[in-house]
Tab-separated table of C-alpha atoms and ligand atoms in Angstrom:
chain	number	residue	atom	x	y	z
A	71	MET	CA	0.033	-0.431	0.069
A	72	SER	CA	1.682	3.300	-0.580
A	73	GLN	CA	1.861	5.829	1.772
A	74	GLU	CA	-0.456	8.602	1.578
A	75	LYS	CA	1.392	12.092	1.303
A	76	ASN	CA	2.426	14.231	4.655
A	77	PHE	CA	4.404	17.160	5.979
A	78	HIS	CA	5.982	14.826	8.868
A	79	MET	CA	9.234	14.052	9.645
A	80	SER	CA	9.634	11.093	9.806
A	81	PRO	CA	11.237	8.225	13.037
A	82	GLU	CA	14.839	8.639	10.356
A	83	GLU	CA	14.804	12.014	10.379
A	84	PHE	CA	13.607	12.995	13.517
A	85	ARG	CA	16.756	10.109	15.318
A	86	ASN	CA	18.468	12.799	13.038
A	87	HIS	CA	17.742	15.501	14.067
A	88	GLY	CA	17.325	14.783	17.637
A	89	HIS	CA	20.909	13.348	17.833
A	90	ALA	CA	21.724	16.951	15.996
A	91	VAL	CA	20.129	18.915	19.042
A	92	ILE	CA	21.476	16.487	21.599
A	93	ASP	CA	24.994	17.291	20.529
A	94	TRP	CA	24.119	21.239	19.577
A	95	LEU	CA	23.149	21.038	23.787
A	96	ALA	CA	26.077	19.375	24.211
A	97	ASP	CA	28.063	22.088	23.362
A	98	TYR	CA	26.172	24.856	24.217
A	99	TYR	CA	26.638	23.363	28.064
A	100	LYS	CA	30.105	22.511	27.404
A	101	ASN	CA	30.799	26.438	26.485
A	102	VAL	CA	27.696	28.186	28.676
A	103	GLU	CA	30.364	30.137	30.072
A	104	ALA	CA	31.824	31.637	27.300
A	105	TYR	CA	27.922	33.475	26.471
A	106	PRO	CA	27.640	36.664	28.314
A	107	VAL	CA	25.658	35.479	31.454
A	108	PHE	CA	23.521	38.817	30.519
A	109	SER	CA	21.416	39.716	27.346
A	110	SER	CA	22.093	42.489	26.758
A	111	VAL	CA	19.010	43.374	23.239
A	112	LYS	CA	17.308	46.017	23.053
A	113	PRO	CA	13.657	45.903	23.160
A	114	GLY	CA	12.531	44.744	20.054
A	115	GLU	CA	15.804	43.765	18.600
A	116	ILE	CA	15.269	39.762	17.656
A	117	ARG	CA	11.697	40.735	16.411
A	118	ASP	CA	13.651	42.889	13.970
A	119	SER	CA	15.662	40.141	12.867
A	120	LEU	CA	13.211	37.503	12.577
A	121	PRO	CA	11.393	36.736	8.875
A	122	PRO	CA	8.003	39.831	9.259
A	123	ASN	CA	6.215	36.608	7.662
A	124	PRO	CA	5.910	32.791	8.729
A	125	PRO	CA	7.412	30.574	5.391
A	126	GLN	CA	4.602	29.275	3.323
A	127	ASN	CA	6.443	26.121	2.795
A	128	GLY	CA	8.502	23.629	4.966
A	129	GLU	CA	12.560	24.970	6.224
A	130	SER	CA	14.458	22.838	6.474
A	131	PHE	CA	15.352	21.594	10.190
A	132	ASP	CA	19.206	23.105	9.798
A	133	ALA	CA	18.156	26.127	8.777
A	134	MET	CA	15.968	25.670	11.939
A	135	LEU	CA	18.829	24.600	14.184
A	136	GLY	CA	20.807	27.270	12.877
A	137	ASP	CA	18.607	30.403	13.286
A	138	VAL	CA	18.260	29.238	16.908
A	139	GLU	CA	21.955	29.769	17.308
A	140	LYS	CA	21.889	32.641	14.601
A	141	LEU	CA	18.706	34.419	16.270
A	142	ILE	CA	18.177	33.355	19.592
A	143	LEU	CA	20.919	32.677	21.349
A	144	PRO	CA	21.641	36.625	21.515
A	145	GLY	CA	18.422	36.847	23.956
A	146	ILE	CA	19.206	34.043	25.722
A	147	THR	CA	20.307	35.475	29.245
A	148	HIS	CA	22.352	31.952	30.438
A	149	TRP	CA	20.149	30.722	33.474
A	150	GLN	CA	21.901	27.595	32.882
A	151	SER	CA	25.359	29.728	33.089
A	152	PRO	CA	27.333	29.177	36.118
A	153	ASN	CA	27.972	32.610	36.546
A	154	PHE	CA	24.432	33.254	37.471
A	155	TYR	CA	23.441	33.912	40.398
A	156	ALA	CA	20.432	36.878	40.187
A	157	TYR	CA	17.158	36.147	41.486
A	158	PHE	CA	16.376	32.143	42.418
A	159	PRO	CA	18.177	29.710	40.054
A	160	CYS	CA	15.928	27.806	37.858
A	161	ASN	CA	17.534	25.108	36.828
A	162	ALA	CA	18.483	22.048	34.479
A	163	SER	CA	20.498	19.025	34.596
A	164	GLY	CA	21.192	16.402	32.041
A	165	ALA	CA	19.578	14.575	33.906
A	166	SER	CA	16.384	16.189	33.656
A	167	ILE	CA	16.267	17.134	30.185
A	168	LEU	CA	16.423	14.024	29.032
A	169	GLY	CA	13.098	12.843	31.214
A	170	ASP	CA	11.493	16.309	30.082
A	171	LEU	CA	12.701	14.932	26.171
A	172	LEU	CA	10.894	11.335	27.404
A	173	SER	CA	7.543	13.149	28.589
A	174	SER	CA	7.384	15.046	25.462
A	175	GLY	CA	8.721	12.445	22.992
A	176	LEU	CA	5.766	10.471	24.746
A	177	GLY	CA	3.267	12.990	24.522
A	178	VAL	CA	1.022	11.663	27.976
A	179	GLN	CA	-1.895	14.559	28.458
A	180	GLY	CA	-1.757	12.714	32.031
A	181	MET	CA	-5.485	14.536	33.734
A	182	LEU	CA	-6.819	11.229	34.539
A	183	TRP	CA	-5.796	8.310	36.079
A	184	ALA	CA	-6.920	6.494	33.355
A	185	THR	CA	-5.778	8.720	30.143
A	186	SER	CA	-2.195	7.136	31.031
A	187	PRO	CA	-1.830	5.251	35.106
A	188	ALA	CA	2.210	5.650	34.910
A	189	CYS	CA	1.367	9.233	34.727
A	190	THR	CA	-0.533	9.650	37.847
A	191	GLU	CA	1.607	6.665	40.021
A	192	LEU	CA	5.026	7.212	39.207
A	193	GLU	CA	4.271	10.972	40.616
A	194	THR	CA	2.310	9.827	43.962
A	195	HIS	CA	5.814	7.539	44.320
A	196	VAL	CA	7.682	10.006	43.524
A	197	LEU	CA	6.182	12.906	45.533
A	198	ASP	CA	6.219	10.417	48.626
A	199	TRP	CA	10.076	9.557	47.777
A	200	LEU	CA	10.465	13.057	48.363
A	201	ALA	CA	8.681	13.953	51.314
A	202	SER	CA	10.589	11.177	52.854
A	203	MET	CA	13.595	12.406	51.330
A	204	LEU	CA	12.852	15.697	52.562
A	205	ASP	CA	12.368	14.591	56.112
A	206	LEU	CA	8.301	15.879	55.643
A	207	PRO	CA	5.418	14.980	58.407
A	208	ASP	CA	3.514	11.568	56.929
A	209	LYS	CA	0.330	12.984	57.280
A	210	PHE	CA	1.773	14.399	53.508
A	211	LEU	CA	2.197	11.119	52.507
A	212	SER	CA	-0.040	9.654	50.029
A	213	LYS	CA	-0.759	6.325	51.870
A	214	ARG	CA	-2.128	8.760	54.379
A	215	SER	CA	-4.685	11.294	54.753
A	216	GLY	CA	-2.813	14.070	52.011
A	217	GLY	CA	-0.345	13.444	49.360
A	218	GLY	CA	1.556	15.353	46.725
A	219	VAL	CA	0.899	16.602	43.008
A	220	ILE	CA	3.215	18.601	40.844
A	221	GLN	CA	2.184	21.732	39.931
A	222	ASP	CA	3.838	24.504	37.024
A	223	THR	CA	5.047	26.664	39.917
A	224	ALA	CA	5.298	27.728	43.570
A	225	SER	CA	2.061	30.515	42.538
A	226	SER	CA	-0.395	28.125	41.508
A	227	ALA	CA	0.385	25.947	44.295
A	228	SER	CA	-0.379	28.282	46.746
A	229	LEU	CA	-3.451	28.955	44.656
A	230	CYS	CA	-5.192	25.821	45.307
A	231	ALA	CA	-4.226	25.730	49.579
A	232	LEU	CA	-5.678	29.163	49.057
A	233	LEU	CA	-9.009	28.319	47.748
A	234	ALA	CA	-9.111	24.702	49.693
A	235	ALA	CA	-8.377	26.598	52.655
A	236	ARG	CA	-11.327	28.866	51.683
A	237	GLU	CA	-13.888	26.012	51.366
A	238	ARG	CA	-12.777	24.241	54.478
A	239	ALA	CA	-12.682	28.393	56.368
A	240	THR	CA	-17.151	27.764	55.042
A	241	ARG	CA	-17.963	24.845	54.276
A	242	PHE	CA	-17.591	25.199	50.534
A	243	VAL	CA	-19.983	27.398	50.890
A	244	THR	CA	-18.030	30.175	48.485
A	245	ASN	CA	-17.308	27.417	45.717
A	246	ARG	CA	-21.723	27.880	45.328
A	247	THR	CA	-22.329	31.690	46.616
A	248	GLY	CA	-18.918	33.059	46.094
A	249	CYS	CA	-17.782	35.461	48.620
A	250	ASP	CA	-18.793	37.463	50.989
A	251	GLY	CA	-15.886	39.838	51.674
A	252	LYS	CA	-14.725	38.844	55.556
A	253	LEU	CA	-12.397	36.328	54.992
A	254	ILE	CA	-9.032	38.070	56.326
A	255	ALA	CA	-5.158	35.962	54.927
A	256	TYR	CA	-1.819	36.355	56.553
A	257	THR	CA	1.440	36.041	55.141
A	258	SER	CA	4.773	38.700	55.898
A	259	SER	CA	5.351	41.908	54.360
A	260	GLN	CA	9.080	39.810	53.168
A	261	ALA	CA	6.411	37.172	51.382
A	262	HIS	CA	6.803	36.541	47.673
A	263	SER	CA	4.401	38.783	45.641
A	264	SER	CA	2.025	35.772	44.326
A	265	ILE	CA	0.798	35.128	47.561
A	266	GLU	CA	-1.179	38.494	47.552
A	267	LYS	CA	-1.741	38.136	43.499
A	268	ASN	CA	-3.635	34.586	45.007
A	269	VAL	CA	-5.438	36.316	47.072
A	270	ARG	CA	-7.185	38.722	44.926
A	271	ILE	CA	-7.008	35.779	41.849
A	272	ALA	CA	-9.788	33.824	44.876
A	273	GLY	CA	-11.981	36.786	45.396
A	274	ILE	CA	-10.729	37.318	49.075
A	275	GLY	CA	-9.692	41.098	48.238
A	276	ARG	CA	-6.603	42.749	48.515
A	277	ASP	CA	-7.487	44.411	51.214
A	278	ASN	CA	-8.539	41.378	52.570
A	279	LEU	CA	-4.750	39.937	52.549
A	280	ARG	CA	-2.253	41.103	56.975
A	281	LEU	CA	1.178	41.869	55.763
A	282	ILE	CA	2.770	40.869	59.052
A	283	GLU	CA	5.456	43.076	59.940
A	284	VAL	CA	9.004	41.168	60.092
A	285	ASP	CA	11.692	41.095	62.868
A	286	GLU	CA	15.363	42.120	62.411
A	287	HIS	CA	16.017	39.137	60.522
A	288	PHE	CA	12.700	39.474	58.010
A	289	ALA	CA	10.982	37.018	59.956
A	290	MET	CA	7.777	36.895	59.873
A	291	ASN	CA	7.149	38.353	64.030
A	292	ALA	CA	4.360	36.112	65.203
A	293	GLY	CA	3.536	37.910	67.908
A	294	ALA	CA	2.191	40.579	65.262
A	295	LEU	CA	0.485	37.604	63.685
A	296	ALA	CA	-1.147	36.692	66.876
A	297	ALA	CA	-2.774	40.279	67.328
A	298	GLN	CA	-3.780	41.202	64.309
A	299	ILE	CA	-5.949	37.678	64.074
A	300	GLN	CA	-7.122	39.139	67.864
A	301	GLN	CA	-8.027	41.859	66.273
A	302	ASP	CA	-10.077	41.144	63.036
A	303	LYS	CA	-11.597	38.058	65.137
A	304	SER	CA	-13.007	41.416	67.460
A	305	ALA	CA	-13.659	43.495	64.031
A	306	GLY	CA	-16.553	40.519	62.940
A	307	ARG	CA	-14.045	39.419	60.474
A	308	VAL	CA	-13.181	35.618	59.090
A	309	PRO	CA	-9.714	34.975	59.680
A	310	PHE	CA	-8.602	31.267	57.668
A	311	PHE	CA	-5.199	30.772	56.239
A	312	VAL	CA	-1.483	31.659	56.628
A	313	CYS	CA	0.765	31.750	54.170
A	314	ALA	CA	4.554	31.672	56.607
A	315	THR	CA	7.828	31.308	54.271
A	316	VAL	CA	10.534	29.248	53.997
A	317	GLY	CA	13.780	31.487	52.540
A	318	THR	CA	12.097	34.671	51.777
A	319	THR	CA	12.844	35.595	48.000
A	320	SER	CA	14.366	39.354	49.520
A	321	SER	CA	16.981	37.961	51.346
A	322	ASN	CA	15.764	33.706	52.582
A	323	ALA	CA	14.091	34.677	55.507
A	324	ILE	CA	13.142	31.777	57.706
A	325	ASP	CA	9.435	31.995	58.731
A	326	PRO	CA	9.400	30.711	62.582
A	327	LEU	CA	7.313	27.395	61.491
A	328	ALA	CA	7.574	26.199	65.279
A	329	ARG	CA	5.296	29.237	66.467
A	330	ILE	CA	3.003	29.786	64.056
A	331	GLY	CA	1.684	26.512	63.700
A	332	PRO	CA	0.275	26.852	67.080
A	333	ILE	CA	-1.350	30.221	66.612
A	334	CYS	CA	-3.132	28.979	63.034
A	335	ARG	CA	-4.125	25.340	65.616
A	336	GLU	CA	-6.116	27.507	68.096
A	337	HIS	CA	-7.494	29.988	65.424
A	338	ASN	CA	-8.066	26.628	62.814
A	339	LEU	CA	-6.321	28.412	60.055
A	340	TRP	CA	-4.928	26.363	57.270
A	341	LEU	CA	-1.017	27.145	57.589
A	342	HIS	CA	0.318	26.738	53.969
A	343	VAL	CA	4.422	26.966	53.836
A	344	ASP	CA	5.707	28.683	50.935
A	345	ALA	CA	9.816	26.887	50.325
A	346	ALA	CA	9.928	27.955	47.091
A	347	MET	CA	14.012	27.867	46.928
A	348	SER	CA	14.554	26.272	50.852
A	349	GLY	CA	12.708	23.544	50.155
A	350	THR	CA	15.366	21.551	48.582
A	351	ALA	CA	17.966	22.348	51.830
A	352	ALA	CA	15.902	19.961	53.824
A	353	LEU	CA	17.646	16.642	51.677
A	354	CYS	CA	20.803	17.577	54.102
A	355	PRO	CA	19.889	16.559	57.566
A	356	GLU	CA	22.277	19.549	58.510
A	357	PHE	CA	19.541	22.033	57.283
A	358	ARG	CA	15.971	20.008	58.561
A	359	HIS	CA	15.901	22.671	61.239
A	360	ILE	CA	14.380	25.454	57.993
A	361	HIS	CA	11.149	22.875	58.994
A	362	ASN	CA	11.187	23.499	62.130
A	363	GLY	CA	7.349	23.601	63.118
A	364	ILE	CA	6.281	21.935	59.811
A	365	GLU	CA	4.125	19.606	61.255
A	366	PHE	CA	1.398	22.546	61.781
A	367	ALA	CA	1.220	22.917	58.149
A	368	ASP	CA	-1.378	22.045	56.252
A	369	SER	CA	-0.009	22.742	53.275
A	370	TYR	CA	3.308	22.316	51.407
A	371	CYS	CA	5.549	23.639	48.633
A	372	PHE	CA	8.735	23.587	47.457
A	373	ASN	CA	10.617	23.707	43.816
A	374	PRO	CA	12.316	21.371	42.332
A	375	HIS	CA	12.837	23.421	39.364
A	376	LYS	CA	14.717	26.557	41.392
A	377	TRP	CA	17.547	24.193	43.319
A	378	MET	CA	16.944	20.592	42.798
A	379	PHE	CA	18.084	20.795	39.210
A	380	THR	CA	15.224	20.368	37.821
A	381	ASN	CA	14.135	21.807	34.891
A	382	PHE	CA	10.883	24.444	34.755
A	383	ASP	CA	8.031	23.676	35.526
A	384	CYS	CA	8.036	21.757	38.334
A	385	ASP	CA	6.833	22.259	41.550
A	386	CYS	CA	5.876	19.663	44.818
A	387	LEU	CA	2.466	20.638	46.890
A	388	TYR	CA	1.701	18.348	49.673
A	389	VAL	CA	-1.176	18.708	51.053
A	390	ALA	CA	-2.215	17.105	54.427
A	391	ASP	CA	-6.139	16.259	53.694
A	392	ARG	CA	-6.554	15.717	49.900
A	393	LYS	CA	-10.023	15.050	50.651
A	394	THR	CA	-10.471	18.972	50.799
A	395	LEU	CA	-8.333	20.406	48.239
A	396	ILE	CA	-9.941	17.740	45.997
A	397	GLN	CA	-13.642	18.227	47.435
A	398	THR	CA	-12.243	21.941	45.805
A	399	LEU	CA	-11.289	21.501	42.769
A	400	SER	CA	-13.114	18.132	40.854
A	401	VAL	CA	-15.741	19.376	38.926
A	402	LEU	CA	-17.384	15.988	36.851
A	403	PRO	CA	-18.489	16.751	33.422
A	404	GLU	CA	-19.634	13.621	32.088
A	405	TYR	CA	-16.867	12.865	29.132
A	406	LEU	CA	-14.433	12.799	31.946
A	407	ARG	CA	-16.519	10.491	33.675
A	408	ASN	CA	-14.710	6.223	34.415
A	409	GLN	CA	-14.804	3.439	35.814
A	410	ALA	CA	-11.283	4.174	37.623
A	411	SER	CA	-12.682	6.927	38.509
A	412	GLU	CA	-15.446	5.730	40.182
A	413	SER	CA	-13.972	2.918	41.842
A	414	GLY	CA	-12.110	5.639	44.341
A	415	ALA	CA	-9.084	3.590	43.963
A	416	VAL	CA	-7.409	6.190	41.535
A	417	PHE	CA	-5.845	10.068	42.442
A	418	ASP	CA	-6.969	12.058	39.332
A	419	TYR	CA	-4.484	14.890	39.413
A	420	ARG	CA	-7.360	17.487	37.222
A	421	ASP	CA	-8.356	17.786	40.570
A	422	TRP	CA	-5.776	18.240	42.552
A	423	GLN	CA	-4.621	22.237	40.014
A	424	ILE	CA	-5.724	24.533	38.038
A	425	PRO	CA	-5.639	23.353	34.771
A	426	LEU	CA	-7.314	20.362	33.333
A	427	GLY	CA	-4.590	18.645	31.539
A	428	ARG	CA	-0.999	17.871	32.654
A	429	ARG	CA	2.701	16.566	31.321
A	430	PHE	CA	3.976	13.453	32.466
A	431	ARG	CA	6.203	16.196	34.406
A	432	SER	CA	7.287	13.214	37.538
A	433	LEU	CA	10.250	11.154	34.717
A	434	LYS	CA	12.500	14.141	34.882
A	435	LEU	CA	11.975	14.110	38.927
A	436	TRP	CA	12.328	10.379	38.617
A	437	PHE	CA	15.699	11.567	36.498
A	438	VAL	CA	17.178	13.920	38.568
A	439	ILE	CA	16.220	11.837	41.882
A	440	ARG	CA	18.193	8.704	40.252
A	441	HIS	CA	21.204	10.218	38.703
A	442	TYR	CA	22.383	12.203	41.115
A	443	GLY	CA	20.717	9.148	44.564
A	444	ILE	CA	19.668	11.285	47.339
A	445	ALA	CA	23.636	11.717	48.402
A	446	GLY	CA	24.814	13.406	44.654
A	447	LEU	CA	21.929	15.769	45.388
A	448	GLN	CA	23.118	16.863	49.486
A	449	TYR	CA	26.763	16.448	47.817
A	450	HIS	CA	25.591	19.981	45.321
A	451	ILE	CA	23.791	21.008	48.070
A	452	ARG	CA	25.884	21.358	50.839
A	453	GLN	CA	28.606	22.819	48.011
A	454	HIS	CA	26.610	26.111	47.410
A	455	VAL	CA	25.708	26.225	51.022
A	456	GLU	CA	29.338	26.173	51.855
A	457	LEU	CA	30.438	28.472	49.155
A	458	ALA	CA	28.170	30.999	50.343
A	459	ARG	CA	29.278	31.128	53.770
A	460	GLN	CA	32.529	31.920	52.595
A	461	PHE	CA	31.214	34.198	49.755
A	462	ALA	CA	29.772	36.045	52.491
A	463	GLN	CA	33.209	35.956	54.909
A	464	TRP	CA	35.029	37.425	51.855
A	465	ILE	CA	32.178	40.107	52.304
A	466	THR	CA	32.575	40.645	55.449
A	467	GLU	CA	36.785	40.565	55.154
A	468	ASP	CA	36.692	43.520	52.839
A	469	LYS	CA	35.532	47.363	54.640
A	470	ARG	CA	34.190	48.812	51.395
A	471	PHE	CA	31.101	46.158	51.651
A	472	GLU	CA	28.919	44.904	54.604
A	473	LEU	CA	26.432	42.085	54.406
A	474	ALA	CA	23.042	42.893	55.256
A	475	ALA	CA	20.868	39.668	56.379
A	476	PRO	CA	21.563	36.498	58.061
A	477	VAL	CA	23.221	33.983	55.495
A	478	PRO	CA	21.191	30.613	56.449
A	479	LEU	CA	22.136	29.087	53.385
A	480	ASN	CA	22.832	29.798	49.886
A	481	LEU	CA	21.178	33.630	49.478
A	482	VAL	CA	24.028	36.135	50.194
A	483	CYS	CA	22.524	40.170	51.075
A	484	PHE	CA	24.924	42.521	50.735
A	485	ARG	CA	25.927	46.221	49.493
A	486	LEU	CA	28.897	48.166	49.054
A	487	LYS	CA	28.908	50.773	52.036
A	488	ALA	CA	28.901	53.651	50.466
A	489	GLY	CA	24.976	54.402	49.016
A	490	ASP	CA	22.042	53.180	46.755
A	491	ASP	CA	23.815	54.745	43.500
A	492	ALA	CA	27.396	52.940	44.803
A	493	ASN	CA	25.427	49.527	44.559
A	494	GLN	CA	22.881	50.604	41.390
A	495	MET	CA	27.059	51.179	39.532
A	496	LEU	CA	28.024	48.089	40.279
A	497	MET	CA	25.138	46.208	39.745
A	498	ASP	CA	24.902	47.520	35.861
A	499	ARG	CA	28.755	47.320	35.621
A	500	LEU	CA	29.041	43.355	36.570
A	501	ASN	CA	26.190	42.431	34.589
A	502	THR	CA	27.199	44.748	31.610
A	503	SER	CA	30.449	43.382	32.000
A	504	GLY	CA	28.562	40.097	30.944
A	505	ASP	CA	30.574	38.149	33.697
A	506	LEU	CA	28.316	37.049	35.907
A	507	TYR	CA	24.233	38.310	36.766
A	508	LEU	CA	23.145	39.656	39.872
A	509	THR	CA	19.739	40.851	41.031
A	510	HIS	CA	18.751	43.552	43.853
A	511	THR	CA	16.514	44.447	46.313
A	512	ARG	CA	15.296	46.709	49.206
A	513	LEU	CA	16.076	46.021	52.724
A	514	ASN	CA	15.702	47.698	55.548
A	515	ASP	CA	14.668	50.952	52.285
A	516	ARG	CA	18.405	50.222	51.114
A	517	MET	CA	19.663	48.968	47.447
A	518	THR	CA	20.988	45.574	48.479
A	519	LEU	CA	22.572	43.164	46.321
A	520	ARG	CA	21.673	39.398	45.810
A	521	PHE	CA	24.543	36.513	45.090
A	522	CYS	CA	22.385	33.280	44.844
A	523	ILE	CA	24.441	30.530	44.664
A	524	GLY	CA	22.421	27.614	43.432
A	525	GLN	CA	22.445	26.853	39.562
A	526	THR	CA	23.383	23.271	38.913
A	527	ASN	CA	27.209	23.698	38.012
A	528	THR	CA	28.279	26.636	39.915
A	529	GLU	CA	31.994	25.808	41.266
A	530	ALA	CA	34.606	27.719	43.800
A	531	ARG	CA	35.728	29.295	40.706
A	532	HIS	CA	33.553	30.478	39.375
A	533	VAL	CA	32.534	31.870	43.278
A	534	LYS	CA	35.904	33.021	43.286
A	535	ARG	CA	36.134	34.780	39.929
A	536	ALA	CA	32.651	36.477	41.200
A	537	TRP	CA	34.556	38.294	44.258
A	538	LYS	CA	37.853	39.273	42.283
A	539	ARG	CA	35.070	41.074	39.709
A	540	ILE	CA	33.282	42.581	42.334
A	541	GLN	CA	36.244	43.441	44.099
A	542	GLU	CA	37.958	45.167	40.852
A	543	GLU	CA	34.658	46.823	39.712
A	544	ALA	CA	34.675	48.405	43.243
A	545	ASP	CA	37.899	49.360	42.971
A	546	GLN	CA	37.260	51.138	39.716
A	547	LEU	CA	34.524	53.101	41.350
A	548	SER	CA	36.111	53.796	43.705
A	549	SER	CA	38.828	54.972	41.599
A	550	SER	CA	36.427	56.851	39.283
A	551	LYS	CA	34.829	58.698	42.023
A	552	SER	CA	38.456	59.636	43.802
A	553	ALA	CA	39.601	60.936	40.586
B	205	PLP	N1	7.965	32.101	46.583
B	205	PLP	C1	8.880	32.282	46.203
B	205	PLP	C2	9.574	32.284	48.148
B	205	PLP	C3	9.417	32.440	45.670
B	205	PLP	O1	11.088	33.474	45.623
B	205	PLP	C4	9.121	32.676	44.209
B	205	PLP	C5	10.058	32.791	43.868
B	205	PLP	O2	11.104	33.089	43.501
B	205	PLP	C6	7.942	32.047	43.751
B	205	PLP	C7	7.196	31.919	45.331
B	205	PLP	C8	7.233	32.000	43.324
B	205	PLP	O3	7.522	30.696	42.198
B	205	PLP	P1	6.493	30.264	40.896
B	205	PLP	O4	7.856	31.102	39.867
B	205	PLP	O5	7.152	29.185	41.150
B	205	PLP	O6	5.733	31.050	40.903
C-alpha cells in the first residue's frame, strides 16, 4: 500500500535531527561559560531579526537549528551558566532534560489516572519519595490522609492551597455563592508577590490580606500575627489562612513555623508553607531546622525547578488532607467519567490543580533523583551552602562592603557601604560585563545586592572569580570617584 502524502518528520529524520539537537545542547553546556550571562539586546532587536511572515513551505531542520544559534542565542540570558547568581536559580541538568524529552516524546496528557496510569502513579510515588527525602511529616504521604502533586509553579501551588483553605473555612459555601468579603488571609511583608496575586484571584480581596511585620532578620513576627488575628476577630472578620515562607525571595528569611503553627491551630487557620527555593536544603539533615514546626502545616510547597536540578516547570505541593483539596477543585462533566475514577481507587490529578490537562512531569524528577541519588543531591546542596558562607566571609573581610541579612543557606545579601547609587553602578557594571549576573532588592529601604549560589554547575572557581570581579569593579568605582 502506498504511503499517503504527508509533511511529517519521518522517524529516521527525527532520529537524525534529535541527535543533532542533543549534540548542540551538549556543546552549549560545554561552552556556556563563554557567553555573556546577561543578554544585552535592546527591546525589539530579536523580533527585528526574524522574518516578518511565516514560511509558506516547510524549511530544513538545519536552517531552524542554525537560526537558534544565530537569531535566538543573542537574546538568551544564560540561566544555565554557572556564573548566574540572579533572582533564585532555575535549574536544569542532563538527567532532567532527558526525562523531560521523554515526557515530550510520549506526549501523555495525564489529567485522569485512566488517561495514562503510569503518569499518575509515578508522580504519586516520586512525591512520596521526596516527602521522605525532605523528612516531611507522614500526613503528607499518599498512604495517609494527604499526598503530593506536581504543579507548574509555587504560585499555582499556593493558589490551590488558598482555595482549599477558603472552602474549608466556609464549608464549601464559597464555591457555590462566592466570597462575602469577610475572610482574612495573612502573610509577612516579605512574602512572595504571588501570595497577593493569589488573594486577588481567589476573590478574597487585596484589602483582606494582612502583611505582618517582620523581625530584624526579615522573618515573620509571630506576636504581631497573633495580635492581628485577634483584632480581625474582634472586628467580626473571619481569619482563615496564613502563608509562612521558608526562604523569602528578598533575603532568604525563614519564618518561625514552630511559633506560627500553634497560633494557626488555636484559631483553626490553614497554614501553608511556601519553601519555593529553600525547601530543597532539607535534603540534608543539618539544614532541616528550616522546617522546625512543619508538623503544623496543612500544605507545603517547594520547587525542584529552582534548586534541585530539575527543569522548569516543577513545583511539588503537599497537602495533609487531600479530600478538602479535591472537593474544592473537582467538577465532573460526563465526558470525563470513567470506571477507574468511580471505583475511588485512583487519584485523578486534574482535581488537585487549576488546569485540566497536565504533562508527565514526574519523569524528569524521577530521573534526577535516580541519577544523583540522595547522596549526590546532598553533595551539591552542601557545596552551594558552603560556597555562600565563604562568599559571605569575603564580604565581611572587605571594609567597603557589609552583609545586609543573615545567610542561612545559599543567598548572600550584601552592599557597598557607599550608598544606593554606588550599589546600582556596581551591579550595572558587573551585569553589562557579561561575566556574571546578579540582581537586587531593597532591605531596610536600602539597595541590596543578592548573590544566590544555586545554579547546577556553579563551583568554587566560579564564585572566586565572581568575587574577584566584584572587587575589581568596586576598585574602579572608588578610583573614578576619587579622580
Ligand atoms: N515563593 C517564593 C518564596 C519565591 O521565591 C518564588 C520565586 O522566586 C515564588 C514563590 C514564585 O515561584 P514560581 O515562579 O514557581 O511561581
